[in-house]
mmCIF file of C-alpha atoms in Angstrom:
data_model
loop_
_atom_site.group_PDB
_atom_site.id
_atom_site.type_symbol
_atom_site.label_atom_id
_atom_site.label_comp_id
_atom_site.label_asym_id
_atom_site.label_seq_id
_atom_site.Cartn_x
_atom_site.Cartn_y
_atom_site.Cartn_z
ATOM 1 C CA MET A 1 -81.894 120.950 -228.151
ATOM 2 C CA LEU A 2 -84.813 119.130 -226.556
ATOM 3 C CA VAL A 3 -88.279 120.696 -226.710
ATOM 4 C CA ILE A 4 -91.335 119.768 -224.669
ATOM 5 C CA TYR A 5 -94.690 120.531 -226.286
ATOM 6 C CA ASP A 6 -97.983 119.390 -224.807
ATOM 7 C CA GLY A 7 -96.097 116.892 -222.694
ATOM 8 C CA LYS A 8 -94.292 115.408 -225.707
ATOM 9 C CA MET A 9 -90.544 115.427 -225.940
ATOM 10 C CA ALA A 10 -89.269 116.121 -229.404
ATOM 11 C CA SER A 11 -85.926 116.869 -230.904
ATOM 12 C CA PRO A 12 -85.733 119.220 -233.871
ATOM 13 C CA ASN A 13 -84.667 116.777 -236.538
ATOM 14 C CA LEU A 14 -87.303 116.823 -239.264
ATOM 15 C CA SER A 15 -86.382 118.467 -242.551
ATOM 16 C CA ILE A 16 -88.796 120.741 -244.368
ATOM 17 C CA GLY A 17 -89.200 118.029 -247.017
ATOM 18 C CA VAL A 18 -90.280 115.457 -244.422
ATOM 19 C CA VAL A 19 -92.666 117.928 -242.794
ATOM 20 C CA SER A 20 -94.064 118.818 -246.218
ATOM 21 C CA LYS A 21 -94.759 115.175 -247.067
ATOM 22 C CA ARG A 22 -96.317 114.433 -243.688
ATOM 23 C CA THR A 23 -98.614 117.458 -243.656
ATOM 24 C CA GLY A 24 -99.415 117.952 -247.334
ATOM 25 C CA CYS A 25 -98.133 121.545 -247.206
ATOM 26 C CA SER A 26 -95.534 122.773 -249.677
ATOM 27 C CA ALA A 27 -92.164 124.006 -248.445
ATOM 28 C CA PRO A 28 -92.951 127.617 -249.484
ATOM 29 C CA THR A 29 -96.224 127.442 -247.529
ATOM 30 C CA ILE A 30 -94.379 126.139 -244.458
ATOM 31 C CA ARG A 31 -91.851 128.972 -244.703
ATOM 32 C CA TYR A 32 -94.691 131.492 -245.173
ATOM 33 C CA TYR A 33 -96.575 130.228 -242.112
ATOM 34 C CA GLU A 34 -93.354 130.488 -240.138
ATOM 35 C CA ASP A 35 -92.766 134.042 -241.426
ATOM 36 C CA ILE A 36 -96.261 135.215 -240.414
ATOM 37 C CA GLY A 37 -96.082 133.572 -236.992
ATOM 38 C CA LEU A 38 -98.524 130.671 -237.404
ATOM 39 C CA LEU A 39 -95.618 128.280 -236.838
ATOM 40 C CA PRO A 40 -92.780 128.732 -234.382
ATOM 41 C CA ILE A 41 -89.416 129.754 -235.799
ATOM 42 C CA ALA A 42 -87.641 126.549 -236.741
ATOM 43 C CA HIS A 43 -84.357 125.521 -235.232
ATOM 44 C CA ARG A 44 -81.514 125.828 -237.738
ATOM 45 C CA THR A 45 -78.860 123.220 -238.369
ATOM 46 C CA ASP A 46 -75.208 124.179 -238.554
ATOM 47 C CA GLY A 47 -75.715 124.364 -242.314
ATOM 48 C CA GLY A 48 -78.615 126.825 -241.906
ATOM 49 C CA GLN A 49 -81.371 124.366 -242.838
ATOM 50 C CA ARG A 50 -84.666 124.444 -240.959
ATOM 51 C CA SER A 51 -85.156 121.564 -238.554
ATOM 52 C CA PHE A 52 -88.642 120.904 -237.235
ATOM 53 C CA THR A 53 -90.177 118.961 -234.375
ATOM 54 C CA GLU A 54 -93.184 116.683 -234.103
ATOM 55 C CA ALA A 55 -94.920 119.562 -232.324
ATOM 56 C CA THR A 56 -94.465 121.681 -235.446
ATOM 57 C CA VAL A 57 -95.938 118.881 -237.567
ATOM 58 C CA ASP A 58 -98.952 118.826 -235.240
ATOM 59 C CA ARG A 59 -99.335 122.621 -235.437
ATOM 60 C CA LEU A 60 -98.955 122.665 -239.212
ATOM 61 C CA THR A 61 -101.525 119.890 -239.557
ATOM 62 C CA PHE A 62 -103.916 121.975 -237.452
ATOM 63 C CA VAL A 63 -103.280 125.093 -239.567
ATOM 64 C CA ARG A 64 -103.716 123.160 -242.815
ATOM 65 C CA ARG A 65 -106.998 121.651 -241.602
ATOM 66 C CA CYS A 66 -108.255 125.111 -240.634
ATOM 67 C CA ARG A 67 -107.376 126.367 -244.106
ATOM 68 C CA ASP A 68 -109.050 123.291 -245.665
ATOM 69 C CA PHE A 69 -112.248 124.383 -243.905
ATOM 70 C CA GLY A 70 -111.862 127.839 -245.419
ATOM 71 C CA PHE A 71 -110.857 129.766 -242.308
ATOM 72 C CA SER A 72 -108.982 132.961 -243.179
ATOM 73 C CA LEU A 73 -105.431 133.446 -241.959
ATOM 74 C CA ASP A 74 -106.706 135.873 -239.317
ATOM 75 C CA GLN A 75 -109.234 133.286 -238.132
ATOM 76 C CA VAL A 76 -106.503 130.619 -238.083
ATOM 77 C CA ARG A 77 -104.361 132.963 -236.004
ATOM 78 C CA GLU A 78 -107.244 133.303 -233.531
ATOM 79 C CA LEU A 79 -107.727 129.533 -233.413
ATOM 80 C CA VAL A 80 -103.996 128.976 -232.872
ATOM 81 C CA GLY A 81 -104.185 131.486 -230.018
ATOM 82 C CA LEU A 82 -107.044 129.514 -228.508
ATOM 83 C CA VAL A 83 -105.066 126.273 -228.801
ATOM 84 C CA ASP A 84 -102.116 127.958 -227.099
ATOM 85 C CA GLU A 85 -104.338 129.106 -224.219
ATOM 86 C CA PRO A 86 -106.286 125.963 -223.304
ATOM 87 C CA SER A 87 -107.913 127.587 -220.276
ATOM 88 C CA ARG A 88 -109.941 129.943 -222.483
ATOM 89 C CA PRO A 89 -113.613 129.026 -222.884
ATOM 90 C CA CYS A 90 -114.645 126.717 -225.700
ATOM 91 C CA VAL A 91 -117.441 129.163 -226.560
ATOM 92 C CA GLU A 92 -114.806 131.375 -228.193
ATOM 93 C CA VAL A 93 -113.978 128.574 -230.618
ATOM 94 C CA ARG A 94 -117.665 127.901 -231.211
ATOM 95 C CA ASP A 95 -118.364 131.587 -231.871
ATOM 96 C CA LEU A 96 -115.516 131.805 -234.358
ATOM 97 C CA ALA A 97 -116.732 128.640 -236.134
ATOM 98 C CA ALA A 98 -120.321 129.943 -236.114
ATOM 99 C CA ALA A 99 -119.229 133.240 -237.683
ATOM 100 C CA HIS A 100 -117.323 131.321 -240.353
ATOM 101 C CA LEU A 101 -120.368 129.125 -240.961
ATOM 102 C CA ALA A 102 -122.469 132.244 -241.553
ATOM 103 C CA GLU A 103 -119.881 133.496 -244.074
ATOM 104 C CA VAL A 104 -119.969 130.131 -245.872
ATOM 105 C CA GLN A 105 -123.773 130.167 -245.949
ATOM 106 C CA ASN A 106 -123.758 133.682 -247.457
ATOM 107 C CA LYS A 107 -121.261 132.569 -250.090
ATOM 108 C CA LEU A 108 -123.488 129.604 -250.902
ATOM 109 C CA LEU A 109 -126.437 131.945 -251.453
ATOM 110 C CA GLU A 110 -124.286 134.089 -253.751
ATOM 111 C CA LEU A 111 -123.120 131.001 -255.654
ATOM 112 C CA GLN A 112 -126.706 129.779 -256.024
ATOM 113 C CA ALA A 113 -127.712 133.168 -257.464
ATOM 114 C CA LEU A 114 -124.727 132.967 -259.822
ATOM 115 C CA GLU A 115 -125.780 129.459 -260.831
ATOM 116 C CA ARG A 116 -129.295 130.674 -261.652
ATOM 117 C CA SER A 117 -127.914 133.533 -263.745
ATOM 118 C CA LEU A 118 -125.613 131.234 -265.685
ATOM 119 C CA GLN A 119 -128.421 128.730 -266.239
ATOM 120 C CA SER A 120 -130.531 131.595 -267.601
ATOM 121 C CA PHE A 121 -127.705 132.674 -269.929
ATOM 122 C CA VAL A 122 -127.272 129.157 -271.287
ATOM 123 C CA ALA A 123 -131.017 128.557 -271.649
ATOM 124 C CA ALA A 124 -131.505 131.886 -273.467
ATOM 125 C CA CYS A 125 -128.700 131.037 -275.855
ATOM 126 C CA ASN A 126 -130.057 127.531 -276.413
ATOM 127 C CA ASN A 127 -133.472 128.995 -277.214
ATOM 128 C CA ALA A 128 -132.181 131.740 -279.487
ATOM 129 C CA CYS A 129 -129.135 130.299 -281.225
ATOM 130 C CA LEU A 130 -128.958 128.441 -284.471
ATOM 131 C CA GLY A 131 -125.183 128.492 -284.866
ATOM 132 C CA GLY A 132 -124.774 132.075 -286.038
ATOM 133 C CA PRO A 133 -121.983 134.574 -285.303
ATOM 134 C CA THR A 134 -120.927 135.548 -281.798
ATOM 135 C CA LEU A 135 -121.698 139.151 -282.712
ATOM 136 C CA ASP A 136 -125.341 138.434 -281.896
ATOM 137 C CA CYS A 137 -124.746 136.030 -278.963
ATOM 138 C CA THR A 138 -127.246 136.578 -276.126
ATOM 139 C CA ILE A 139 -124.699 135.518 -273.502
ATOM 140 C CA LEU A 140 -122.124 138.058 -274.656
ATOM 141 C CA GLU A 141 -124.862 140.677 -274.932
ATOM 142 C CA ASP A 142 -126.087 139.986 -271.383
ATOM 143 C CA LEU A 143 -122.534 140.065 -270.013
ATOM 144 C CA SER A 144 -121.987 143.450 -271.695
ATOM 145 C CA ARG A 145 -125.261 144.917 -270.461
ATOM 146 C CA THR A 146 -125.360 147.344 -267.550
ATOM 147 C CA ALA A 147 -128.268 147.538 -265.127
ATOM 148 C CA GLU A 148 -129.491 150.701 -266.876
ATOM 149 C CA ARG A 149 -129.507 149.059 -270.336
ATOM 150 C CA PRO A 150 -132.009 146.211 -270.527
ATOM 151 C CA SER A 151 -131.313 143.222 -272.709
ATOM 152 C CA ASN A 152 -132.742 142.897 -276.185
ATOM 153 C CA GLN A 153 -134.759 139.722 -275.700
ATOM 154 C CA SER A 154 -136.072 139.684 -279.278
ATOM 155 C CA LYS A 155 -132.594 139.401 -280.750
ATOM 156 C CA GLY A 156 -131.088 135.933 -280.570
ATOM 157 C CA CYS A 157 -127.406 135.147 -280.714
ATOM 158 C CA CYS A 158 -127.727 133.323 -283.941
ATOM 159 C CA GLY A 159 -131.031 134.465 -285.225
ATOM 160 C CA SER A 160 -134.547 133.416 -284.443
ATOM 161 C CA ARG A 161 -135.680 129.801 -284.322
ATOM 162 C CA ASP A 162 -138.589 130.910 -286.481
ATOM 163 C CA LYS A 163 -136.276 131.427 -289.457
ATOM 164 C CA PRO A 164 -136.270 128.700 -292.073
#
């Protein structure tokens, strides 16, 4: 069976192992992407093995790159749809990328806030600890604390540095 994809002629003769090596995607991931419709259904050999084309390698590379950039499967599906309809306006791709960028920027803000909190935990423990038991650890205490129950700043995880 000869397939034409984007002007390229390709015969379905690439095994899943070859496609996996060329794209960096595992065989289970390739089968999953095929099952959810991100890849076309592969031709089957007489023995029932999947046989892929160069066009599928190109598509899988595109999908993998989208995933590398953190696009969700739904976003990848939209991008694949845009690739499959080249007459659609580029602004649709830009808008999807811009929305994803905003999500990434929000996650960065959340991660920066998390970083500050963890730095505070570590600094508080460094200031309060002298190697005592975890029972009095400021980090464990802060992690156990609810918003309604303020931390006990006077109590260090291992005692006070003022102790002899």
